[in-house]
CSV table of C-alpha atoms in Angstrom, one decimal:
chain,number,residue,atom,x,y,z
A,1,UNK,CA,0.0,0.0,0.0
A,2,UNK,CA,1.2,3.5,-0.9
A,3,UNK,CA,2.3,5.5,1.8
A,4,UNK,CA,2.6,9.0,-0.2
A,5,UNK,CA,0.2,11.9,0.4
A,6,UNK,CA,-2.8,11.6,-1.5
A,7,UNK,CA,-2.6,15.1,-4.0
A,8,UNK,CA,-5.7,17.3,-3.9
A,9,UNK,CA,-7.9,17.0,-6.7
A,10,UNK,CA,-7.5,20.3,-7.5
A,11,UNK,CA,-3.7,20.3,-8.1
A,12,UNK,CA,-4.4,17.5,-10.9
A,13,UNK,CA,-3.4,17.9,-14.0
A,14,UNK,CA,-6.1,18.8,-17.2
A,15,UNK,CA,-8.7,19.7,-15.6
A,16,UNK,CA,-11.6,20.9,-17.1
A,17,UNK,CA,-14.6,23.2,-17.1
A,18,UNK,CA,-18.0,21.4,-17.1
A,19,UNK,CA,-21.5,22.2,-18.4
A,20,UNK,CA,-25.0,20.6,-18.4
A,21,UNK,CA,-27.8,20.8,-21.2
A,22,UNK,CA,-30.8,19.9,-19.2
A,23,UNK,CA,-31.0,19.6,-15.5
A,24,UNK,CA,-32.9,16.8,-14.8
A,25,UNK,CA,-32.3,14.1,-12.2
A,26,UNK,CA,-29.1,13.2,-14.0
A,27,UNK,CA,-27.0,16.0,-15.1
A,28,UNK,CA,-26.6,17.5,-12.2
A,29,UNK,CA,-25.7,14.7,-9.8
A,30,UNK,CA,-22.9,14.0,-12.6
A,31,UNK,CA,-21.6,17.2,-12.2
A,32,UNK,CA,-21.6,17.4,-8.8
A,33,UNK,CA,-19.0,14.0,-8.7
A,34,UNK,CA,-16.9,15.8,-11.8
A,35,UNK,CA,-16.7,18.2,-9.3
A,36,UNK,CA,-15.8,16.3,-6.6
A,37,UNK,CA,-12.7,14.8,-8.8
A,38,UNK,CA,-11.4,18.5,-9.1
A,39,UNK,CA,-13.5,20.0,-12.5
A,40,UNK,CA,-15.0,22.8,-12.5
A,41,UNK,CA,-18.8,23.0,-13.2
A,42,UNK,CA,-19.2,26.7,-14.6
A,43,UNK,CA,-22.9,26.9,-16.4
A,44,UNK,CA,-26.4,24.9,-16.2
A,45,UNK,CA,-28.9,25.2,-18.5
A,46,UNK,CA,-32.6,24.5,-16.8
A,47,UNK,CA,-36.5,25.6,-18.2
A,48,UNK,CA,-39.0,24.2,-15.2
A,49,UNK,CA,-38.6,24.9,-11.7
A,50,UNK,CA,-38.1,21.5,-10.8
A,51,UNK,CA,-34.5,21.3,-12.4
A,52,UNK,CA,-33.5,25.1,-11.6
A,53,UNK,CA,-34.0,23.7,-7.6
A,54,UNK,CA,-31.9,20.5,-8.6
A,55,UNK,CA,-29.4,22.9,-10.1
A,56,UNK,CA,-29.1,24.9,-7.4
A,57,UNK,CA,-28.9,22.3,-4.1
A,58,UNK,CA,-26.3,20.2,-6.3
A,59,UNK,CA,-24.2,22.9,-8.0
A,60,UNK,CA,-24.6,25.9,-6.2
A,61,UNK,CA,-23.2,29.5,-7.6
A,62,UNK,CA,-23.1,27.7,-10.5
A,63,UNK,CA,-25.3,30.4,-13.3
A,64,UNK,CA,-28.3,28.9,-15.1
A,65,UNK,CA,-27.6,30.1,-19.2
A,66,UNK,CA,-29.1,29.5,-22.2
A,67,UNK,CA,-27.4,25.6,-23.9
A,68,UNK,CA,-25.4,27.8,-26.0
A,69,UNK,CA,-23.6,29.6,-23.3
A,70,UNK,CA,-23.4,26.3,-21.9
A,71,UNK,CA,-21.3,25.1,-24.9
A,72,UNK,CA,-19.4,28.3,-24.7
A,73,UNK,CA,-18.6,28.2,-21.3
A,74,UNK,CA,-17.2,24.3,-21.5
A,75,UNK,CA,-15.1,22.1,-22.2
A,76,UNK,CA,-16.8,19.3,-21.1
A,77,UNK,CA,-21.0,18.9,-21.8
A,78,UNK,CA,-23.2,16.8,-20.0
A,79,UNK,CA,-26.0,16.4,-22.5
A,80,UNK,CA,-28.9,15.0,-19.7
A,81,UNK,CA,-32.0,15.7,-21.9
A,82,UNK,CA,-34.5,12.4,-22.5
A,83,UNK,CA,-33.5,10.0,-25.4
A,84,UNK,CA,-36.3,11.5,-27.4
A,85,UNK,CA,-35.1,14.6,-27.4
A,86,UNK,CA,-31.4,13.9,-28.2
A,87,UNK,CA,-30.7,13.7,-31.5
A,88,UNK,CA,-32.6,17.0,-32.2
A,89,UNK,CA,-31.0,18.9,-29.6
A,90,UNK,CA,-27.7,17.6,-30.9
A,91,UNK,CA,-28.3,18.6,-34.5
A,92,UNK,CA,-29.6,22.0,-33.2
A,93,UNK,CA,-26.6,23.0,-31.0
A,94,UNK,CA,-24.5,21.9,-34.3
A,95,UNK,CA,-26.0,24.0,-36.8
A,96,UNK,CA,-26.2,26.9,-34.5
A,97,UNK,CA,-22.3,26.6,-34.7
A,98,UNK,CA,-22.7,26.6,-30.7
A,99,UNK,CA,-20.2,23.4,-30.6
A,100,UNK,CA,-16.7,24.0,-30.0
A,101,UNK,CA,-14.1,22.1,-32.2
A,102,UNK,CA,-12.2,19.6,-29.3
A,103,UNK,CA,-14.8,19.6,-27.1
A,104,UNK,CA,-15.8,17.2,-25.1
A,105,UNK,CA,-19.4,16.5,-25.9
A,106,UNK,CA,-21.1,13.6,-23.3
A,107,UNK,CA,-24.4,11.8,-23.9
A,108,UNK,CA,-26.5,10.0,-20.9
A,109,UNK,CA,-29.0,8.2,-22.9
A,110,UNK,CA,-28.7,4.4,-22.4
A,111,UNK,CA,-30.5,4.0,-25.6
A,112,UNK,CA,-28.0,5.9,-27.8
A,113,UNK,CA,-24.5,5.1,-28.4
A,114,UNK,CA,-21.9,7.9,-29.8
A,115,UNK,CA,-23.3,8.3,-33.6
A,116,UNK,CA,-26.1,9.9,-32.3
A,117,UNK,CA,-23.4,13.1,-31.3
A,118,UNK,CA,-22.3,12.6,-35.4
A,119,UNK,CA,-23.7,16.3,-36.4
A,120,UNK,CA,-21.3,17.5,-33.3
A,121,UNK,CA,-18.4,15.2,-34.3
A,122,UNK,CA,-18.6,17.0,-37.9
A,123,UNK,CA,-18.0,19.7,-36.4
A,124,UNK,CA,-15.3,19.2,-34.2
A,125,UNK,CA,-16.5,18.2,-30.8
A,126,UNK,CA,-14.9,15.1,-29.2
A,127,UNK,CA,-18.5,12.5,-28.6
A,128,UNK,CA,-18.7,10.6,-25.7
A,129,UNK,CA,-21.8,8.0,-24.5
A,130,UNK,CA,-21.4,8.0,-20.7
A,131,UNK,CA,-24.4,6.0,-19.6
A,132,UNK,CA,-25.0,5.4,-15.5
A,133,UNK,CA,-27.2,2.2,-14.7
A,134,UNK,CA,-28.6,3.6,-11.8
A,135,UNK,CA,-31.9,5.1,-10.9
A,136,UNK,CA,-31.8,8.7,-9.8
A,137,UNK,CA,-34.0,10.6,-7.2
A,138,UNK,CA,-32.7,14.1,-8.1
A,139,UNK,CA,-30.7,14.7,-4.6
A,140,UNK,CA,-27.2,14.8,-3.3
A,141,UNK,CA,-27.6,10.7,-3.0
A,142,UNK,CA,-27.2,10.1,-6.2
A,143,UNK,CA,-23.7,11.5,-6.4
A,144,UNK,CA,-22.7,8.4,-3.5
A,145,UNK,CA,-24.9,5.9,-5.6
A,146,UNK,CA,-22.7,6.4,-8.6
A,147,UNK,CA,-19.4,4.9,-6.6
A,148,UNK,CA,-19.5,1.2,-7.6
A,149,UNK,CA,-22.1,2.2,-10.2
A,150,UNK,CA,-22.0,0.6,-13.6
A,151,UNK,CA,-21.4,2.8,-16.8
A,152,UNK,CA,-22.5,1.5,-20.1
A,153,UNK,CA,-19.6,3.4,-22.6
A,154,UNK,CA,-19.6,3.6,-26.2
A,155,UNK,CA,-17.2,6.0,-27.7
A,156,UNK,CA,-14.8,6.2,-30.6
A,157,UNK,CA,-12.0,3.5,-30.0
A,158,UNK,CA,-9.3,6.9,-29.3
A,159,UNK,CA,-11.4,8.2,-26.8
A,160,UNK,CA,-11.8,5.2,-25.2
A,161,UNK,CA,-9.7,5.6,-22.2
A,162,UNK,CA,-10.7,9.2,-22.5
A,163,UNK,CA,-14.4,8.1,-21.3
A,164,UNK,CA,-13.4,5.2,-19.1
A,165,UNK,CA,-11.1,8.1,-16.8
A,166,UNK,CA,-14.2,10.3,-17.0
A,167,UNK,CA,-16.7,7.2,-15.3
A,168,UNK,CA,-13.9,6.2,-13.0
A,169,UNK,CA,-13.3,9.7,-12.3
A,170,UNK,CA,-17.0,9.9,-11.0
A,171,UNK,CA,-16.8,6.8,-9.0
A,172,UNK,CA,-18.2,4.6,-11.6
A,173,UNK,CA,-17.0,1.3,-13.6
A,174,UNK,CA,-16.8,1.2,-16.9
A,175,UNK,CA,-18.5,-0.9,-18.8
A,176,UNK,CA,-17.5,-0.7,-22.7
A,177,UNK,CA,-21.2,-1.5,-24.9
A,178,UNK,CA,-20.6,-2.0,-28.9
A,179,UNK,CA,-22.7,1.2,-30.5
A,180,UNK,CA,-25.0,-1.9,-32.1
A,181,UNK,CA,-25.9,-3.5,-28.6
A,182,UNK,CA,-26.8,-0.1,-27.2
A,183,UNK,CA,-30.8,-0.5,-27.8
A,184,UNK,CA,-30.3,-4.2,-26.3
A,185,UNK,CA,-28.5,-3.3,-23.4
A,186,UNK,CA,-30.7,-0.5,-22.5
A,187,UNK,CA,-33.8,-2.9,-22.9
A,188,UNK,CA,-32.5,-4.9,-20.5
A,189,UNK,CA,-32.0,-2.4,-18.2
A,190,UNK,CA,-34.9,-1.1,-18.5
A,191,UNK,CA,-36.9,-4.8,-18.3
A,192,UNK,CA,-34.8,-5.2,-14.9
A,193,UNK,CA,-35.2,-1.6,-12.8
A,194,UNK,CA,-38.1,-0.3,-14.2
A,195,UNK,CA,-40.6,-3.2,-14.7
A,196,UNK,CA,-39.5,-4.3,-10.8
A,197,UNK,CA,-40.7,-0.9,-9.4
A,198,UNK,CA,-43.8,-1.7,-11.0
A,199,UNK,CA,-44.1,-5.1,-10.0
A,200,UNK,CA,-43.1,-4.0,-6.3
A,201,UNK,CA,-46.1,-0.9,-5.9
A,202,UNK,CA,-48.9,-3.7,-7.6
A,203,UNK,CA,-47.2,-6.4,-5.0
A,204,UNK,CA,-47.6,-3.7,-2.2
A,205,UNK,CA,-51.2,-2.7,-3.7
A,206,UNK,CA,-52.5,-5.8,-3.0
A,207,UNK,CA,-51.3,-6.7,0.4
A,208,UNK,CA,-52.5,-3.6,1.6
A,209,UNK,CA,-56.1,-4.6,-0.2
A,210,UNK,CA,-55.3,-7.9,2.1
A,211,UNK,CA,-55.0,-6.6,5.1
A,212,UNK,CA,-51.4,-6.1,5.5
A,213,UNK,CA,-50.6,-3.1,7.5
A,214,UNK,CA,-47.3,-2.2,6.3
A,215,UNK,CA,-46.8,-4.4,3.1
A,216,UNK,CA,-43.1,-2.7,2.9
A,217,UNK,CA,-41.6,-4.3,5.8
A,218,UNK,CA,-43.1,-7.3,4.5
A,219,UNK,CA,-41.5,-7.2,1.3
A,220,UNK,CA,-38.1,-5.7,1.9
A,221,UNK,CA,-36.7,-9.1,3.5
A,222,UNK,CA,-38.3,-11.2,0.9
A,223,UNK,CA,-37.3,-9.1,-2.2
A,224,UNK,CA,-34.1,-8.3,-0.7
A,225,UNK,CA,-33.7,-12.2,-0.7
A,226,UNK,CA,-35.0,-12.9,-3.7
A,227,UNK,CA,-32.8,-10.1,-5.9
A,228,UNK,CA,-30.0,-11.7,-4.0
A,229,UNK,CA,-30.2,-15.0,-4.8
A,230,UNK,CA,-31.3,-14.5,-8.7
A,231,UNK,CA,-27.9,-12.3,-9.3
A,232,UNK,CA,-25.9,-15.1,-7.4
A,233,UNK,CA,-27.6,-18.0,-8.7
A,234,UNK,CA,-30.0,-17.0,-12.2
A,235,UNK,CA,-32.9,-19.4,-12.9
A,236,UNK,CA,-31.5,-21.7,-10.4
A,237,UNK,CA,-33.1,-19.1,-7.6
A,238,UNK,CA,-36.7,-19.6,-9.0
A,239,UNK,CA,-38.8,-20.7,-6.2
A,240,UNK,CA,-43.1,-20.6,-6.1
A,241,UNK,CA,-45.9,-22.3,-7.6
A,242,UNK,CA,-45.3,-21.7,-11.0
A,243,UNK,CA,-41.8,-23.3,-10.7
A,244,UNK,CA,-43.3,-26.0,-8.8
A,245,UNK,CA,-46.0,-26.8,-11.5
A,246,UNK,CA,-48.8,-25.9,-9.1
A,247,UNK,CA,-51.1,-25.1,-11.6
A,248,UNK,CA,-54.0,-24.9,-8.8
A,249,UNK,CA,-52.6,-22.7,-6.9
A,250,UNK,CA,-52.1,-20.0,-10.2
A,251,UNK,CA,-55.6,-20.6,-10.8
A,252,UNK,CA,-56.9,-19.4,-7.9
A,253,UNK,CA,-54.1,-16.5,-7.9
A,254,UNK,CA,-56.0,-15.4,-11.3
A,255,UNK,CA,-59.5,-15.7,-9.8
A,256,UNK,CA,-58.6,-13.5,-7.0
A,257,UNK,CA,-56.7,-10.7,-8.9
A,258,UNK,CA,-59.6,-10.8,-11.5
A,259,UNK,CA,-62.1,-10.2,-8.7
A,260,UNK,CA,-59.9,-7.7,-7.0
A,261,UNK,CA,-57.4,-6.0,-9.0
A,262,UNK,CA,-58.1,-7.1,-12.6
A,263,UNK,CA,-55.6,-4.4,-13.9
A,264,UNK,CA,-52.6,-6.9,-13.0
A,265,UNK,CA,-54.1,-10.2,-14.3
A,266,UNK,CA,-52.3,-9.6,-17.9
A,267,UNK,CA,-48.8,-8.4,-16.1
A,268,UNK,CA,-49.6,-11.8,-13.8
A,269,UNK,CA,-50.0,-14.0,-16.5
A,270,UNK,CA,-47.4,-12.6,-18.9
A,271,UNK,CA,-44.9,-13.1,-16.1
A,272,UNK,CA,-46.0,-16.7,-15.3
A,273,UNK,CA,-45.7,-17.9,-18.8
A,274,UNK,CA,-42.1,-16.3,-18.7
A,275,UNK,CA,-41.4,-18.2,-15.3
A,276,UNK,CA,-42.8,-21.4,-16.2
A,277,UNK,CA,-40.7,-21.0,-19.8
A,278,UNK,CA,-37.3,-20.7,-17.7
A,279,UNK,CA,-38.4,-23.2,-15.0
A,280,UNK,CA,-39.5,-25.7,-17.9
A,281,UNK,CA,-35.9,-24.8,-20.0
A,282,UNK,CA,-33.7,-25.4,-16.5
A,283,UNK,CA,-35.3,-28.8,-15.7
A,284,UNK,CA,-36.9,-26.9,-12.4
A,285,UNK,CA,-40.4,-27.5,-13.6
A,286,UNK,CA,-41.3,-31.2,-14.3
A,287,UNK,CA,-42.7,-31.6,-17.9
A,288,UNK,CA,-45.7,-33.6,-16.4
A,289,UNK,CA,-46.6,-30.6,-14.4
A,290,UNK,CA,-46.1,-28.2,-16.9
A,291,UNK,CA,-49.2,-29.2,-19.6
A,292,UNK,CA,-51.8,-28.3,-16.6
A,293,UNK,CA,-50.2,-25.0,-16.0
A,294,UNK,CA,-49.2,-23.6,-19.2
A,295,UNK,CA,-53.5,-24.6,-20.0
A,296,UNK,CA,-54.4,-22.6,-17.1
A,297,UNK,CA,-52.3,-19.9,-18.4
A,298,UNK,CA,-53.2,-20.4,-21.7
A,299,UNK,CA,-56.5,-20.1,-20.8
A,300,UNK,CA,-56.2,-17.1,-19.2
A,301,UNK,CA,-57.0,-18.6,-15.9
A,302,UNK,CA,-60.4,-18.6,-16.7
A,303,UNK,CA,-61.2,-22.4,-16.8
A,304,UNK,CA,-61.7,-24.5,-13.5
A,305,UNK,CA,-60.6,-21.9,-11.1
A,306,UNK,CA,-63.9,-21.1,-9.0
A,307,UNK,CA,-63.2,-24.4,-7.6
A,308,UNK,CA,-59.9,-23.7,-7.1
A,309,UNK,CA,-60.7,-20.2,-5.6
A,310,UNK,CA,-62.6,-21.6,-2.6
């Protein structure tokens, strides 16, 4: 272990001025651990009052300017607007002749690898696709959720260990993504983390409707359980009655949630059929169990289940 003095971050070398395009829950929580690494965020562009607060509590003194004056300000751009809205704003800031020629011009969209910044690249800027898998609530936490946080990079191949320093720089790992896998990786993403937060609120939903006082206590030890053994152990970790091949019990799961929340019977069933497709393919579900419940899910649930309800 190194015994010399650690040097301040602001004595490093190359550091530069940063700038964010679009203060949502993102940009400035990624300036804010630039910042921390010894960069200097100088200008934050912001239109509702919801990001001009965000701005403020996470980069304060920093001005709110027009994306123009952000690009004029910086050497390095956070561009932290929604996917939809990228490649226009991209091809805007370019034939405005706002971008810089070797400027570092960074993309957060998961969905979007570098070509997307092509219009900038034509005109000089440097493009970068620096995307955080993490969830973001738009406070100072998010800047300690990014250490150990996953990055999903795509950038040209010379600025490759350009935008691995940047993520590591930010507490992040690096994770290199192929600019053709980037709609696939951020599908699976979004399958993983958004789709669970779903699943969780319908889970707590109903035990509330069931009595259960405070459903959350009740489901942090058994999701906390659950997440940990599927990342350990995959479809080994499936446990339940549609792994089991209890096709009963999912009948009278179906005739319940159609009698009480019928909004989550098709989210119910389509994640069955998944389960019992995984279970079946890992030889966890026996193939004599599996013709009676993949016909009750066929089926919708519909046939035998009042009997099965009581």
């Amino acid at each position: 272990m190194s015994t010399s003095p650690q040097q301040d971050p602001r004595d490093r070398p190359a550091r530069l001025t940063v700038g964010v395009v679009g203060a949502g829950r993102v940009g400035p929580a990624l300036a804010a651990a630039l910042q921390l690494a010894g960069h200097r965020p100088v200008a934050v562009s912001g239109v509702s009052d919801a990001s001009r607060r965000r701005a403020a509590q996470l980069l304060p003194d920093v001005p709110l300017v027009s994306p123009a004056q952000v690009l004029e300000r910086a050497d390095l751009v956070l561009l932290t607007v929604p996917d939809d809205a990228l490649p226009g704003l991209v091809e805007g800031l370019a034939e405005t002749g706002a971008v810089r020629p070797g400027q570092l011009l960074v993309h957060t969209s998961g969905r979007y690898g570098a070509r997307v910044l092509d219009p900038a690249l034509r005109a000089g800027a440097l493009p970068l696709a620096l995307h955080p898998a993490m969830t973001f609530t738009g406070t100072s936490v998010d800047v300690q959720r990014l250490v150990g946080c996953s990055f999903g990079v795509t950038a040209p191949e010379e600025l490759r260990l350009a935008a691995e320093a940047l993520v590591i720089e930010m507490g992040g790992e690096p994770e290199w993504i192929a600019e053709e896998n980037r709609p696939l990786y951020h599908a699976a993403l979004a399958l993983g983390a958004n789709h669970l937060v779903t699943l969780v609120a319908e889970s707590m939903e109903l035990l509330r409707a069931a009595g259960v006082e405070a459903p959350d206590r009740m489901l942090g030890p058994l999701l906390g359980a659950a997440l940990d053994n599927a990342l350990r152990s995959g479809d080994a970790a499936l446990t339940g009655p549609v792994a089991r091949g209890d096709a009963g019990t999912v009948a009278a799961h179906v005739a319940e949630l159609r009698r009480h929340a019928p909004q989550t019977v098709a989210g119910y069933l389509a994640m069955a059929r998944a389960t019992a497709d995984r279970a079946l393919a890992h030889g966890l579900l026996k193939p004599e169990l599996a013709e009676d419940l993949l016909g009750v899910l066929a089926n919708d649930g519909t046939e035998g289940t009042e009997g099965d309800a009581r």
